[in-house]
mmCIF file of C-alpha atoms in Angstrom:
data_model
loop_
_atom_site.group_PDB
_atom_site.id
_atom_site.type_symbol
_atom_site.label_atom_id
_atom_site.label_comp_id
_atom_site.label_asym_id
_atom_site.label_seq_id
_atom_site.Cartn_x
_atom_site.Cartn_y
_atom_site.Cartn_z
ATOM 1 C CA UNK A 1 -2.282 -4.790 24.149
ATOM 2 C CA UNK A 2 0.239 -3.156 26.480
ATOM 3 C CA UNK A 3 -0.533 0.521 27.265
ATOM 4 C CA UNK A 4 3.161 1.595 27.488
ATOM 5 C CA UNK A 5 4.894 1.719 24.142
ATOM 6 C CA UNK A 6 8.450 0.339 23.928
ATOM 7 C CA UNK A 7 10.067 1.780 20.752
ATOM 8 C CA UNK A 8 10.164 -0.255 17.629
ATOM 9 C CA UNK A 9 13.556 0.374 15.999
ATOM 10 C CA UNK A 10 13.704 1.212 12.289
ATOM 11 C CA UNK A 11 16.968 0.707 10.432
ATOM 12 C CA UNK A 12 17.884 1.848 6.988
ATOM 13 C CA UNK A 13 19.602 -0.339 4.416
ATOM 14 C CA UNK A 14 21.255 0.788 1.086
ATOM 15 C CA UNK A 15 19.908 -0.701 -2.154
ATOM 16 C CA UNK A 16 22.969 -2.312 -3.801
ATOM 17 C CA UNK A 17 21.259 -3.793 -6.803
ATOM 18 C CA UNK A 18 23.029 -2.283 -9.789
ATOM 19 C CA UNK A 19 20.633 -1.028 -12.428
ATOM 20 C CA UNK A 20 17.675 -0.831 -10.023
ATOM 21 C CA UNK A 21 15.838 2.525 -9.906
ATOM 22 C CA UNK A 22 16.461 2.623 -6.158
ATOM 23 C CA UNK A 23 20.146 1.863 -6.356
ATOM 24 C CA UNK A 24 22.135 3.836 -3.771
ATOM 25 C CA UNK A 25 19.095 4.952 -1.795
ATOM 26 C CA UNK A 26 18.320 3.768 1.754
ATOM 27 C CA UNK A 27 15.114 1.877 2.589
ATOM 28 C CA UNK A 28 13.586 1.210 6.043
ATOM 29 C CA UNK A 29 13.475 -2.254 7.725
ATOM 30 C CA UNK A 30 12.534 -3.330 11.260
ATOM 31 C CA UNK A 31 15.389 -3.654 13.766
ATOM 32 C CA UNK A 32 14.392 -7.224 14.808
ATOM 33 C CA UNK A 33 15.439 -8.310 18.314
ATOM 34 C CA UNK A 34 16.290 -11.696 19.710
ATOM 35 C CA UNK A 35 13.485 -14.236 19.270
ATOM 36 C CA UNK A 36 11.565 -14.926 22.391
ATOM 37 C CA UNK A 37 11.204 -18.620 23.342
ATOM 38 C CA UNK A 38 7.951 -20.181 24.440
ATOM 39 C CA UNK A 39 9.119 -20.171 28.059
ATOM 40 C CA UNK A 40 10.114 -16.548 27.689
ATOM 41 C CA UNK A 41 6.747 -15.704 26.251
ATOM 42 C CA UNK A 42 5.007 -17.422 29.171
ATOM 43 C CA UNK A 43 7.138 -15.434 31.590
ATOM 44 C CA UNK A 44 6.249 -12.232 29.784
ATOM 45 C CA UNK A 45 2.582 -13.010 30.362
ATOM 46 C CA UNK A 46 3.287 -13.581 34.049
ATOM 47 C CA UNK A 47 5.075 -10.259 34.221
ATOM 48 C CA UNK A 48 2.038 -8.626 32.733
ATOM 49 C CA UNK A 49 -0.143 -9.890 35.625
ATOM 50 C CA UNK A 50 -1.478 -13.192 34.462
ATOM 51 C CA UNK A 51 -3.438 -15.081 37.155
ATOM 52 C CA UNK A 52 -1.620 -18.289 36.131
ATOM 53 C CA UNK A 53 2.033 -19.090 36.806
ATOM 54 C CA UNK A 54 4.715 -19.633 34.123
ATOM 55 C CA UNK A 55 4.452 -23.442 34.162
ATOM 56 C CA UNK A 56 0.712 -23.420 33.602
ATOM 57 C CA UNK A 57 0.905 -20.905 30.744
ATOM 58 C CA UNK A 58 3.835 -22.769 29.152
ATOM 59 C CA UNK A 59 1.865 -25.945 29.237
ATOM 60 C CA UNK A 60 -1.088 -24.316 27.483
ATOM 61 C CA UNK A 61 1.116 -22.613 24.897
ATOM 62 C CA UNK A 62 2.874 -25.883 24.149
ATOM 63 C CA UNK A 63 -0.451 -27.586 23.633
ATOM 64 C CA UNK A 64 -1.367 -24.894 21.080
ATOM 65 C CA UNK A 65 1.871 -25.565 19.170
ATOM 66 C CA UNK A 66 0.752 -29.203 18.903
ATOM 67 C CA UNK A 67 -2.879 -28.811 18.152
ATOM 68 C CA UNK A 68 -2.796 -25.879 15.784
ATOM 69 C CA UNK A 69 -0.719 -27.626 13.091
ATOM 70 C CA UNK A 70 -2.845 -30.761 13.457
ATOM 71 C CA UNK A 71 -6.033 -28.847 12.634
ATOM 72 C CA UNK A 72 -4.468 -26.896 9.789
ATOM 73 C CA UNK A 73 -3.229 -30.145 8.246
ATOM 74 C CA UNK A 74 -6.861 -31.134 8.131
ATOM 75 C CA UNK A 75 -7.862 -27.914 6.345
ATOM 76 C CA UNK A 76 -9.298 -26.222 9.428
ATOM 77 C CA UNK A 77 -8.440 -22.622 9.907
ATOM 78 C CA UNK A 78 -7.874 -21.590 13.509
ATOM 79 C CA UNK A 79 -8.813 -18.150 14.794
ATOM 80 C CA UNK A 80 -6.927 -17.129 17.967
ATOM 81 C CA UNK A 81 -9.345 -14.491 19.351
ATOM 82 C CA UNK A 82 -8.519 -10.946 18.255
ATOM 83 C CA UNK A 83 -4.950 -11.863 17.219
ATOM 84 C CA UNK A 84 -5.941 -13.379 13.832
ATOM 85 C CA UNK A 85 -6.415 -16.630 11.936
ATOM 86 C CA UNK A 86 -3.943 -19.359 10.925
ATOM 87 C CA UNK A 87 -4.906 -21.241 7.768
ATOM 88 C CA UNK A 88 -3.343 -23.492 5.037
ATOM 89 C CA UNK A 89 -2.633 -22.749 1.402
ATOM 90 C CA UNK A 90 -1.080 -24.931 -1.263
ATOM 91 C CA UNK A 91 2.181 -24.290 -3.027
ATOM 92 C CA UNK A 92 1.554 -25.358 -6.592
ATOM 93 C CA UNK A 93 4.167 -27.584 -8.250
ATOM 94 C CA UNK A 94 5.707 -26.407 -11.502
ATOM 95 C CA UNK A 95 3.629 -27.343 -14.595
ATOM 96 C CA UNK A 96 0.884 -28.706 -12.260
ATOM 97 C CA UNK A 97 -2.085 -27.416 -14.264
ATOM 98 C CA UNK A 98 -4.720 -29.991 -15.207
ATOM 99 C CA UNK A 99 -5.934 -29.395 -18.782
ATOM 100 C CA UNK A 100 -9.039 -31.530 -18.914
ATOM 101 C CA UNK A 101 -11.607 -33.198 -16.587
ATOM 102 C CA UNK A 102 -10.593 -36.577 -18.013
ATOM 103 C CA UNK A 103 -7.060 -36.130 -16.587
ATOM 104 C CA UNK A 104 -8.570 -35.791 -13.087
ATOM 105 C CA UNK A 105 -9.604 -39.486 -13.035
ATOM 106 C CA UNK A 106 -7.201 -41.262 -10.665
ATOM 107 C CA UNK A 107 -5.088 -38.125 -10.309
ATOM 108 C CA UNK A 108 -2.677 -38.052 -7.411
ATOM 109 C CA UNK A 109 -2.730 -34.583 -5.698
ATOM 110 C CA UNK A 110 0.850 -35.091 -4.651
ATOM 111 C CA UNK A 111 1.813 -34.463 -8.257
ATOM 112 C CA UNK A 112 0.066 -31.098 -8.139
ATOM 113 C CA UNK A 113 1.045 -29.791 -4.808
ATOM 114 C CA UNK A 114 4.698 -29.146 -3.906
ATOM 115 C CA UNK A 115 4.001 -28.010 -0.354
ATOM 116 C CA UNK A 116 1.388 -26.838 2.137
ATOM 117 C CA UNK A 117 2.043 -23.511 3.831
ATOM 118 C CA UNK A 118 0.776 -22.242 7.145
ATOM 119 C CA UNK A 119 -0.284 -18.675 6.794
ATOM 120 C CA UNK A 120 -1.444 -16.092 9.264
ATOM 121 C CA UNK A 121 -3.951 -13.289 8.655
ATOM 122 C CA UNK A 122 -4.003 -10.659 11.466
ATOM 123 C CA UNK A 123 -7.281 -9.485 12.815
ATOM 124 C CA UNK A 124 -8.739 -6.573 10.779
ATOM 125 C CA UNK A 125 -11.826 -5.721 12.899
ATOM 126 C CA UNK A 126 -12.433 -2.143 13.752
ATOM 127 C CA UNK A 127 -11.746 -2.823 17.490
ATOM 128 C CA UNK A 128 -8.465 -4.815 17.124
ATOM 129 C CA UNK A 129 -7.032 -3.981 13.720
ATOM 130 C CA UNK A 130 -3.615 -5.589 13.515
ATOM 131 C CA UNK A 131 -3.053 -4.979 9.790
ATOM 132 C CA UNK A 132 -0.355 -2.818 8.356
ATOM 133 C CA UNK A 133 -1.022 0.861 8.680
ATOM 134 C CA UNK A 134 -3.542 0.387 11.581
ATOM 135 C CA UNK A 135 -1.121 -1.666 13.613
ATOM 136 C CA UNK A 136 1.551 1.044 13.068
ATOM 137 C CA UNK A 137 -0.536 3.285 15.397
ATOM 138 C CA UNK A 138 0.162 0.735 18.172
ATOM 139 C CA UNK A 139 3.931 1.101 17.674
ATOM 140 C CA UNK A 140 6.296 3.886 18.680
ATOM 141 C CA UNK A 141 8.852 4.110 15.846
ATOM 142 C CA UNK A 142 12.490 5.098 16.523
ATOM 143 C CA UNK A 143 15.098 5.556 13.851
ATOM 144 C CA UNK A 144 18.303 3.711 14.841
ATOM 145 C CA UNK A 145 20.939 2.346 12.458
ATOM 146 C CA UNK A 146 22.349 2.119 8.975
ATOM 147 C CA UNK A 147 22.496 -1.701 8.499
ATOM 148 C CA UNK A 148 24.805 -3.439 6.187
ATOM 149 C CA UNK A 149 26.090 -7.008 5.592
ATOM 150 C CA UNK A 150 29.651 -7.911 4.856
ATOM 151 C CA UNK A 151 31.419 -11.156 4.035
ATOM 152 C CA UNK A 152 34.354 -11.913 6.304
ATOM 153 C CA UNK A 153 36.692 -14.889 6.634
ATOM 154 C CA UNK A 154 36.682 -16.511 10.050
ATOM 155 C CA UNK A 155 38.994 -19.449 10.707
ATOM 156 C CA UNK A 156 39.223 -20.081 6.939
ATOM 157 C CA UNK A 157 35.419 -19.931 6.428
ATOM 158 C CA UNK A 158 33.536 -17.162 4.657
ATOM 159 C CA UNK A 159 30.685 -15.842 6.774
ATOM 160 C CA UNK A 160 28.107 -13.067 6.369
ATOM 161 C CA UNK A 161 28.240 -10.557 9.191
ATOM 162 C CA UNK A 162 25.685 -7.790 9.857
ATOM 163 C CA UNK A 163 27.011 -4.393 10.853
ATOM 164 C CA UNK A 164 25.110 -1.546 12.372
ATOM 165 C CA UNK A 165 26.103 2.087 12.402
ATOM 166 C CA UNK A 166 23.947 4.473 14.454
ATOM 167 C CA UNK A 167 22.331 6.995 12.147
ATOM 168 C CA UNK A 168 23.237 9.871 14.453
ATOM 169 C CA UNK A 169 26.934 8.765 14.080
ATOM 170 C CA UNK A 170 26.650 8.535 10.347
ATOM 171 C CA UNK A 171 25.112 11.962 10.012
ATOM 172 C CA UNK A 172 27.900 13.472 12.251
ATOM 173 C CA UNK A 173 30.551 11.697 10.214
ATOM 174 C CA UNK A 174 29.081 12.817 6.868
ATOM 175 C CA UNK A 175 29.047 16.468 8.074
ATOM 176 C CA UNK A 176 32.584 16.264 9.329
ATOM 177 C CA UNK A 177 33.727 14.791 6.018
ATOM 178 C CA UNK A 178 32.059 17.481 3.915
ATOM 179 C CA UNK A 179 29.143 15.287 2.706
ATOM 180 C CA UNK A 180 30.917 12.078 1.802
ATOM 181 C CA UNK A 181 29.276 8.884 2.955
ATOM 182 C CA UNK A 182 30.636 7.264 6.095
ATOM 183 C CA UNK A 183 31.668 3.672 6.456
ATOM 184 C CA UNK A 184 28.931 1.435 7.874
ATOM 185 C CA UNK A 185 31.353 -0.688 9.848
ATOM 186 C CA UNK A 186 29.714 -0.119 13.113
ATOM 187 C CA UNK A 187 28.662 -2.660 15.777
ATOM 188 C CA UNK A 188 29.000 -6.114 14.288
ATOM 189 C CA UNK A 189 26.464 -8.930 14.245
ATOM 190 C CA UNK A 190 23.589 -8.007 16.463
ATOM 191 C CA UNK A 191 20.638 -5.718 17.050
ATOM 192 C CA UNK A 192 20.742 -2.587 19.226
ATOM 193 C CA UNK A 193 18.577 -0.870 21.804
ATOM 194 C CA UNK A 194 14.903 -1.305 22.350
ATOM 195 C CA UNK A 195 13.164 -4.325 23.760
ATOM 196 C CA UNK A 196 15.811 -7.097 23.767
ATOM 197 C CA UNK A 197 13.131 -9.710 24.368
ATOM 198 C CA UNK A 198 11.221 -8.748 21.328
ATOM 199 C CA UNK A 199 10.001 -11.123 18.540
ATOM 200 C CA UNK A 200 11.323 -11.640 15.087
ATOM 201 C CA UNK A 201 8.484 -10.223 13.117
ATOM 202 C CA UNK A 202 8.751 -7.603 10.363
ATOM 203 C CA UNK A 203 6.236 -5.177 8.983
ATOM 204 C CA UNK A 204 3.919 -7.066 6.710
ATOM 205 C CA UNK A 205 1.994 -4.043 5.600
ATOM 206 C CA UNK A 206 -1.347 -5.827 6.216
ATOM 207 C CA UNK A 207 -0.587 -8.833 4.093
ATOM 208 C CA UNK A 208 -0.806 -12.326 5.325
ATOM 209 C CA UNK A 209 2.201 -13.755 6.919
ATOM 210 C CA UNK A 210 3.743 -17.000 5.588
ATOM 211 C CA UNK A 211 5.060 -19.432 8.097
#
């Protein structure tokens, strides 16, 4: 785990579900950065003082991406050190319950299972606890933007665009307007600030991650 902490941005998004108890209130979500490629991850490891060069690390990581799904497809969970464990679960098909033992004779499991999911359970040991509240202690949280999504027409096609309004700007506008809510039409499309080489992960609160 890196000793220096690069801020993890936290955005706020308004609940727009009419009739919901939280309607009109703002809830936190992680300001996810651009997903890092396998090559970029290998380079990151080199930059952190790895004894191997990027090509060697990239080769090992690529081998992991091939072997890990192969083992999970055989029902073998894979623990990657203190990171956590990858394991399979079944997505049950609708109305897939078997009522009697007699029905199991000659039963095709493909009629019961709609899909196989790869899940990830972070390490929860006392030394390397990567679950929810404990992992939060490894992060340095920074409040950043009010995030919103809007539908816009581009070249005749309707697209969903994300807009970001810095919270400091929103607060200043609200005070200047006498308390009325500002428009969220800030920066369009992307993320802001922080580690631009970050991953796409959110806060899973200690639950298993579905892949």
